[in-house]
Tab-separated table of C-alpha atoms in Angstrom:
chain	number	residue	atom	x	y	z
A	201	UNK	CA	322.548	197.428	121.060
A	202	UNK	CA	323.925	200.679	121.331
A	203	UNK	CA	322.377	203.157	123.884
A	204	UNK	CA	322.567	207.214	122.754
A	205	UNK	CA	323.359	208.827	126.115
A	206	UNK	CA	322.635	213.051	125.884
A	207	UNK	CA	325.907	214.791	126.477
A	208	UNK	CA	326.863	215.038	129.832
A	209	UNK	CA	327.844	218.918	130.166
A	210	UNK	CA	329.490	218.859	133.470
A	211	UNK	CA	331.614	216.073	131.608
A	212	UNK	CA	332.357	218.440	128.833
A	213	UNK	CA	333.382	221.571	131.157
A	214	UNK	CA	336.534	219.366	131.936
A	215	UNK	CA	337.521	220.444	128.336
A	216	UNK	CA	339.392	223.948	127.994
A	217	UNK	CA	340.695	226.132	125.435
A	218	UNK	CA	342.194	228.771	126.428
A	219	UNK	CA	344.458	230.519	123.570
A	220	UNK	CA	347.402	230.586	126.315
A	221	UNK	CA	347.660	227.202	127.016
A	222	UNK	CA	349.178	224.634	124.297
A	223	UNK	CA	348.826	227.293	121.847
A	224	UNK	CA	344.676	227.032	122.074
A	225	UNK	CA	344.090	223.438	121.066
A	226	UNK	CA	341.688	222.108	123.616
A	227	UNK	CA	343.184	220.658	127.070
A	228	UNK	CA	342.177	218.672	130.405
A	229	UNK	CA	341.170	221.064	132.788
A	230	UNK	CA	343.785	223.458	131.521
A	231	UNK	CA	346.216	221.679	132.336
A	232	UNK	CA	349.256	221.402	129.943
A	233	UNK	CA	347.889	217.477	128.724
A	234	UNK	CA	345.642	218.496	125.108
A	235	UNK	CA	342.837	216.502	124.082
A	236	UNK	CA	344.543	215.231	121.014
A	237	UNK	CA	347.479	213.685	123.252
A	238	UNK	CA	344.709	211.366	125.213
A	239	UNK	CA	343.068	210.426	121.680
A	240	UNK	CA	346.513	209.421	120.245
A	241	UNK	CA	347.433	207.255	123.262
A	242	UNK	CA	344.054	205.429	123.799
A	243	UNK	CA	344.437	205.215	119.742
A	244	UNK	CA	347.335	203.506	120.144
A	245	UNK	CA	346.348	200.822	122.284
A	246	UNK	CA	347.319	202.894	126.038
A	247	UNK	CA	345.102	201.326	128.496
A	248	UNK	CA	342.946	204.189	130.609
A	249	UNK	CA	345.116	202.958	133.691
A	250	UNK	CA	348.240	203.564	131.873
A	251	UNK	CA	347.238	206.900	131.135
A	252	UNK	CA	346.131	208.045	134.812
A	253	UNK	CA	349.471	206.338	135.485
A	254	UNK	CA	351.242	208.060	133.072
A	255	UNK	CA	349.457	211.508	133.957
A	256	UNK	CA	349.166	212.105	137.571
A	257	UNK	CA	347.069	215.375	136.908
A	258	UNK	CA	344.377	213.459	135.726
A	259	UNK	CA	341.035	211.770	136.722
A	260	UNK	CA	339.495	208.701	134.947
A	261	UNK	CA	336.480	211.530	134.420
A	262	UNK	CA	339.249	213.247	132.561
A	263	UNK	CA	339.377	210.147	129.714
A	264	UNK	CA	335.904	210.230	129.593
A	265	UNK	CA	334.993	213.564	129.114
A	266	UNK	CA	338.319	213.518	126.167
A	267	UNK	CA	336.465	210.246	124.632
A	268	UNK	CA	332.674	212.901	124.666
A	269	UNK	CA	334.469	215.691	123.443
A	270	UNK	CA	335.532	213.605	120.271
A	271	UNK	CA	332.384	212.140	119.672
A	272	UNK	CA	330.612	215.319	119.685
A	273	UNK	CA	332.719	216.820	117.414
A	274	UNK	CA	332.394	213.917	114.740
A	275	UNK	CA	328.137	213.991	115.533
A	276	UNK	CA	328.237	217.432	113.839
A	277	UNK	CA	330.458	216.545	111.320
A	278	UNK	CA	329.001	216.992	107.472
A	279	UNK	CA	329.962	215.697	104.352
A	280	UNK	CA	328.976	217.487	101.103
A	281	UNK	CA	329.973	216.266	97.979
A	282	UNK	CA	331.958	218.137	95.539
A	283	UNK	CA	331.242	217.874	91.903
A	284	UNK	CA	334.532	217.690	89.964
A	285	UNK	CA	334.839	218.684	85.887
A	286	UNK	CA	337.153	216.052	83.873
């Protein structure tokens, strides 16, 4: 079973955008590492470890509060369906 856990805002604070760094997309702490770069690698089959070994800069917290930040972002997600004419 599958526990729903409220979002954990210190969690999320670890998440910046700032429009100076990596051209705005969102980042670790502001550091130079984006959000989407984590996603890709744990996409990809990069083990957390690898990653903390991989990025020196950052905290396990980090991967966590990467993995919330994506999962809020699809929560809010809509769909509304388009009706096309033939």
């Amino acid at each position: 079973m599958i526990q729903r856990f409220e979002p954990q805002q210190p969690l999320l604070e670890r998440i910046t955008v700032n429009p100076r760094v990596m051209v705005g997309k969102p980042t670790i702490r502001g550091l130079r590492i984006t959000v989407d770069q984590i996603l890709r690698a744990l996409a990809a089959g990069v083990t957390h470890q690898e990653i903390l070994a991989d990025y020196p800069n950052l905290e396990s917290d980090d991967i966590y509060a990467v993995l919330l930040y994506a999962a809020e972002l699809v929560s809010e997600e809509q769909v509304f369906p388009i009706e096309v004419a033939a």
